[in-house]
Amino acid sequence: MAPSSPPQTPPSAVVIVLFLLFSTALLCESRLSLDYYSKTCPSFTKIMQDTITNKQITSPTTAAGALRLFFHDCLPNGCDGSILISSTAFNKAERDADINLSLPGDPFDLIVRAKTALELACPNTVSCSDILAVATRDLVTMLGGPYYNVYLGRKDSRVSSASSLEGKLPKPTMSMSQLINLFSSSGFTVQEMVALSGAHTIGFSHCKEFSSNISNDTHYNPRFAQALKQACSGYPNNPTLSVFNDIMTPNKFDNLYYQNLPKGLGLLESDHGLYGDPRTKPFVELYARDQNKFFQDFAKAMQKLSIYGIKTGRRGEIRHRCDAVN
């Protein structure tokens, strides 16, 4: 008898094995971790802390600006640093979309400073999207807010287009149903939306975002409405005029934003909507009476937002400069 030949591996099995090997390699390459830079950039944490502290001390509005910048980067298309890219003669980038023109310059400057220092210490290693995520968390903590883990290993987007933002960022004039639907389309619950709205406990809003509503919106405290009219009286000639979102403790991250809303001290139409809508009012009342619960839920929502739509592995890049693709 002729010796029997060894059994042949079916072609389909070979394909499956190769697919599994490829998938495992991608998973390893794209896995986020808390200590992602521990070996490739050991000085990452210290450089970030020093840069953030120095910037916040010299420009105290940086924290609120960074929180807003982070939100405007992450919610539309994921946390990929696309908001940081500058426009060119051939492309209008996200940062120049109408809804982003009021973003302050300090957080952009902070990211540039941190990236410059990190490139000197660890060239072509740390992504701009990781820098923004860590800076936002550390600045919130500096103002008394909750600490939460930021997983690292994001890659930066290679593209940035103003047109990609249409309908993906909340506007002060949106109805509560529109806001709920917007957040829901990105996988966030009503409670997570209310918790993230607590970011308005710091920072300011420009008069153009609310001045037209002061006389028509009965939710304003009458004395507060009068004070807002006076503060914004010169707004047509000076579009930079602004008012603190939380007039009680504007530079402290706390739960007074929620306590202000039942008193008619909310600044934006969307702020009043949170307290006036039965779907969101219970969470406003919960956070108004329990700051620890607000901190806990805000931290969870921020951690969830920080990994939303991220790019890892070969889907992104490490930019040499945060304002331009390689």
C-alpha positions as CSV (number, residue, x, y, z in Angstrom):
1,M,0.0,0.0,0.0
2,A,1.2,3.5,-0.8
3,P,1.8,5.7,2.2
4,S,-1.1,8.0,3.0
5,S,-0.5,11.7,2.5
6,P,-0.9,14.0,5.5
7,P,-4.3,15.6,5.9
8,Q,-4.5,19.0,4.1
9,T,-5.6,22.1,6.0
10,P,-8.7,23.5,4.4
11,P,-8.1,26.9,2.7
12,S,-10.9,28.4,4.8
13,A,-9.1,27.3,8.0
14,V,-5.9,29.1,6.9
15,V,-7.9,32.2,6.2
16,I,-9.4,32.1,9.7
17,V,-6.0,31.6,11.4
18,L,-4.5,34.5,9.4
19,F,-7.5,36.7,10.3
20,L,-7.2,35.9,14.0
21,L,-3.4,36.6,14.0
22,F,-4.1,39.9,12.2
23,S,-6.9,40.8,14.6
24,T,-4.7,40.0,17.6
25,A,-1.8,42.2,16.2
26,L,-4.3,45.1,15.7
27,L,-5.7,44.7,19.2
28,C,-2.2,44.8,20.7
29,E,-1.3,47.8,18.6
30,S,-4.4,49.7,19.5
31,R,-4.9,48.9,23.1
32,L,-5.1,51.9,25.4
33,S,-3.5,51.9,28.9
34,L,-2.9,54.2,31.8
35,D,0.9,53.8,31.5
36,Y,1.1,53.9,27.7
37,Y,4.1,56.2,27.8
38,S,5.9,54.7,30.8
39,K,8.7,53.3,28.6
40,T,8.6,55.4,25.5
41,C,8.3,58.8,27.3
42,P,9.0,58.4,31.0
43,S,8.9,62.2,31.5
44,F,5.4,62.5,30.0
45,T,3.6,63.1,33.3
46,K,6.0,65.6,34.7
47,I,6.2,67.6,31.5
48,M,2.4,67.7,31.3
49,Q,2.0,68.7,35.0
50,D,4.7,71.5,34.7
51,T,3.3,72.9,31.5
52,I,-0.4,72.8,32.7
53,T,0.4,74.4,36.1
54,N,2.5,77.2,34.6
55,K,-0.2,78.0,32.0
56,Q,-3.1,78.0,34.4
57,I,-1.3,80.2,36.9
58,T,-0.5,82.9,34.2
59,S,-3.9,82.5,32.4
60,P,-6.6,81.4,34.9
61,T,-9.3,81.0,32.2
62,T,-7.3,78.2,30.5
63,A,-9.1,75.4,32.5
64,A,-12.6,76.3,31.3
65,G,-11.3,76.9,27.7
66,A,-9.6,73.5,27.6
67,L,-12.7,71.7,28.9
68,R,-14.7,73.4,26.1
69,L,-12.0,72.6,23.5
70,F,-12.0,69.0,24.6
71,F,-15.7,68.7,24.3
72,H,-15.7,70.3,20.8
73,D,-13.0,67.9,19.7
74,C,-14.6,64.7,21.0
75,L,-18.4,64.9,20.6
76,P,-18.6,65.5,16.8
77,N,-16.2,62.9,15.4
78,G,-14.3,61.4,18.4
79,C,-11.3,62.4,20.5
80,D,-8.7,62.7,17.7
81,G,-7.3,66.1,18.0
82,S,-8.9,67.3,14.7
83,I,-10.0,70.5,16.4
84,L,-6.4,71.5,16.7
85,I,-5.6,71.5,13.0
86,S,-5.3,74.9,11.3
87,S,-7.1,75.7,8.0
88,T,-5.2,75.9,4.8
89,A,-5.9,77.6,1.4
90,F,-7.4,74.3,0.3
91,N,-9.3,73.3,3.5
92,K,-11.5,75.0,6.1
93,A,-10.7,73.1,9.3
94,E,-13.0,72.4,12.3
95,R,-11.5,75.2,14.4
96,D,-12.7,77.7,11.8
97,A,-16.3,76.4,11.7
98,D,-18.7,79.1,12.9
99,I,-19.6,77.3,16.1
100,N,-15.9,77.1,17.1
101,L,-14.8,80.7,16.3
102,S,-15.5,81.6,20.0
103,L,-13.1,79.0,21.3
104,P,-10.4,80.9,23.4
105,G,-6.8,80.9,22.4
106,D,-5.3,79.8,25.8
107,P,-6.0,76.1,25.5
108,F,-4.6,76.0,22.0
109,D,-1.5,77.7,23.3
110,L,-1.3,75.1,26.2
111,I,-1.4,72.2,23.7
112,V,1.4,73.8,21.6
113,R,3.6,74.4,24.6
114,A,3.1,70.8,25.9
115,K,3.7,69.3,22.5
116,T,6.9,71.3,22.0
117,A,8.3,70.2,25.3
118,L,7.3,66.6,24.7
119,E,8.8,66.6,21.2
120,L,12.2,67.7,22.6
121,A,12.1,64.9,25.3
122,C,10.4,62.1,23.2
123,P,10.2,62.9,19.5
124,N,7.3,61.6,17.5
125,T,5.8,59.7,20.5
126,V,3.0,61.5,22.2
127,S,-0.2,62.3,20.3
128,C,-1.9,65.7,20.4
129,S,-5.2,64.0,21.3
130,D,-3.6,62.4,24.4
131,I,-2.2,65.8,25.4
132,L,-5.6,67.4,25.2
133,A,-7.3,64.6,27.1
134,V,-4.8,64.7,30.0
135,A,-4.6,68.5,30.1
136,T,-8.4,68.7,30.4
137,R,-8.6,66.2,33.3
138,D,-5.7,67.9,35.2
139,L,-7.2,71.4,34.8
140,V,-10.6,70.2,36.0
141,T,-8.9,68.7,39.1
142,M,-6.8,71.9,39.7
143,L,-10.1,73.9,40.1
144,G,-11.5,71.4,42.6
145,G,-13.2,69.0,40.3
146,P,-13.0,65.2,40.3
147,Y,-10.1,63.1,39.2
148,Y,-10.7,60.4,36.7
149,N,-8.5,58.0,34.8
150,V,-7.4,58.9,31.3
151,Y,-6.4,56.0,29.2
152,L,-3.7,56.8,26.7
153,G,-2.7,55.6,23.3
154,R,-4.9,57.7,21.0
155,K,-3.7,58.6,17.5
156,D,-4.3,61.9,15.8
157,S,-6.7,62.4,12.9
158,R,-5.2,63.1,9.5
159,V,-8.2,65.2,8.5
160,S,-10.2,68.1,9.8
161,S,-13.2,69.6,8.0
162,A,-15.5,72.3,9.2
163,S,-18.4,70.8,7.3
164,S,-18.1,67.5,9.3
165,L,-19.5,69.3,12.4
166,E,-22.9,70.1,11.1
167,G,-25.5,69.2,13.6
168,K,-23.0,67.4,15.9
169,L,-22.4,70.1,18.5
170,P,-25.0,71.5,20.9
171,K,-26.2,75.1,20.5
172,P,-27.7,77.3,23.3
173,T,-30.9,77.7,21.3
174,M,-31.6,74.0,20.8
175,S,-34.7,72.5,22.4
176,M,-34.2,69.9,25.1
177,S,-35.4,67.2,22.7
178,Q,-32.8,68.3,20.1
179,L,-30.1,68.2,22.8
180,I,-31.1,64.8,24.1
181,N,-31.2,63.4,20.5
182,L,-27.8,64.8,19.7
183,F,-26.2,63.2,22.8
184,S,-28.1,60.0,22.2
185,S,-26.8,59.7,18.7
186,S,-23.3,59.6,20.2
187,G,-24.3,57.0,22.8
188,F,-24.8,59.2,25.8
189,T,-27.8,59.0,28.1
190,V,-29.9,61.8,29.4
191,Q,-28.2,61.6,32.8
192,E,-24.8,61.7,31.2
193,M,-25.8,64.7,29.2
194,V,-27.0,66.5,32.4
195,A,-23.7,65.5,34.2
196,L,-21.6,66.8,31.3
197,S,-23.6,70.1,31.3
198,G,-22.1,70.7,34.8
199,A,-19.0,71.8,32.9
200,H,-20.8,75.2,32.9
201,T,-19.8,75.5,36.5
202,I,-16.7,77.2,35.2
203,G,-16.0,79.5,32.2
204,F,-18.1,82.1,30.5
205,S,-20.4,82.7,27.5
206,H,-20.4,85.5,25.1
207,C,-23.3,87.9,25.2
208,K,-24.4,87.1,21.6
209,E,-25.3,83.5,22.8
210,F,-28.0,84.7,25.2
211,S,-28.6,88.5,25.0
212,S,-31.6,88.2,22.6
213,N,-33.4,85.9,25.2
214,I,-33.1,88.1,28.3
215,S,-36.3,90.1,27.8
216,N,-38.3,87.2,26.4
217,D,-37.3,84.3,28.8
218,T,-39.4,84.3,32.0
219,H,-37.0,81.8,33.6
220,Y,-34.5,84.5,34.4
221,N,-34.4,86.0,37.9
222,P,-35.6,89.6,37.3
223,R,-32.6,91.1,39.1
224,F,-30.2,88.8,37.2
225,A,-31.9,89.7,33.9
226,Q,-31.4,93.4,34.6
227,A,-27.7,92.8,35.5
228,L,-27.2,90.8,32.3
229,K,-28.7,93.6,30.2
230,Q,-26.3,96.1,31.7
231,A,-23.3,93.8,31.3
232,C,-24.1,93.1,27.6
233,S,-25.3,96.6,26.7
234,G,-22.2,97.3,24.6
235,Y,-22.2,93.9,22.9
236,P,-23.2,95.0,19.4
237,N,-20.1,97.2,19.3
238,N,-17.9,94.7,21.3
239,P,-18.7,91.1,20.4
240,T,-16.1,89.8,22.9
241,L,-18.3,90.8,25.9
242,S,-19.1,87.8,28.1
243,V,-20.5,86.7,31.4
244,F,-19.5,83.9,33.8
245,N,-21.7,80.8,33.4
246,D,-21.8,80.4,37.2
247,I,-21.9,83.8,38.8
248,M,-21.5,82.5,42.3
249,T,-18.2,80.5,42.0
250,P,-17.0,81.1,38.5
251,N,-13.4,79.8,39.1
252,K,-14.3,76.8,41.2
253,F,-15.5,73.4,39.9
254,D,-18.5,72.6,42.1
255,N,-22.3,71.9,42.0
256,L,-23.5,75.5,42.3
257,Y,-24.3,75.6,38.6
258,Y,-27.2,73.2,39.4
259,Q,-28.2,75.1,42.5
260,N,-28.4,78.3,40.4
261,L,-30.9,76.9,37.9
262,P,-34.0,76.8,40.2
263,K,-33.2,80.3,41.3
264,G,-33.4,81.7,37.7
265,L,-29.6,82.2,37.6
266,G,-28.9,80.0,34.6
267,L,-27.2,81.9,31.7
268,L,-28.2,80.1,28.6
269,E,-31.5,79.0,27.2
270,S,-30.3,75.4,27.4
271,D,-29.5,75.8,31.1
272,H,-33.1,76.8,31.8
273,G,-34.3,73.9,29.7
274,L,-32.4,71.4,31.9
275,Y,-34.5,72.5,34.9
276,G,-37.7,73.0,33.0
277,D,-37.9,69.6,31.3
278,P,-39.2,66.6,33.3
279,R,-36.7,64.3,31.6
280,T,-33.7,66.3,32.9
281,K,-35.0,68.1,36.0
282,P,-34.6,65.1,38.4
283,F,-30.9,64.9,37.6
284,V,-30.5,68.7,38.1
285,E,-32.1,68.4,41.5
286,L,-30.0,65.4,42.4
287,Y,-26.7,67.1,41.5
288,A,-27.8,70.3,43.2
289,R,-28.2,68.6,46.6
290,D,-25.3,66.0,46.2
291,Q,-22.0,67.3,44.9
292,N,-20.3,63.9,45.4
293,K,-22.9,62.3,43.1
294,F,-22.3,65.0,40.5
295,F,-18.5,64.5,40.7
296,Q,-18.9,60.8,40.4
297,D,-21.2,60.9,37.4
298,F,-19.2,63.7,35.7
299,A,-16.0,61.7,36.1
300,K,-17.7,58.6,34.5
301,A,-19.2,60.6,31.7
302,M,-15.9,62.4,31.0
303,Q,-14.0,59.1,31.0
304,K,-16.6,57.7,28.5
305,L,-16.3,60.8,26.3
306,S,-12.5,60.6,26.4
307,I,-12.5,57.3,24.5
308,Y,-15.4,58.1,22.2
309,G,-14.6,57.6,18.5
310,I,-10.8,57.4,19.1
311,K,-8.3,56.4,16.5
312,T,-5.7,53.9,17.4
313,G,-3.0,51.9,15.6
314,R,-2.8,52.6,11.8
315,R,-6.1,54.6,11.8
316,G,-4.3,57.7,12.9
317,E,-0.9,59.3,13.3
318,I,1.4,61.0,15.8
319,R,1.6,64.6,14.5
320,H,4.9,66.4,14.7
321,R,2.9,69.6,15.2
322,C,-0.6,69.7,16.7
323,D,-1.9,72.3,14.2
324,A,-0.9,70.5,11.0
325,V,-1.0,67.0,9.7
326,N,2.3,65.3,8.8
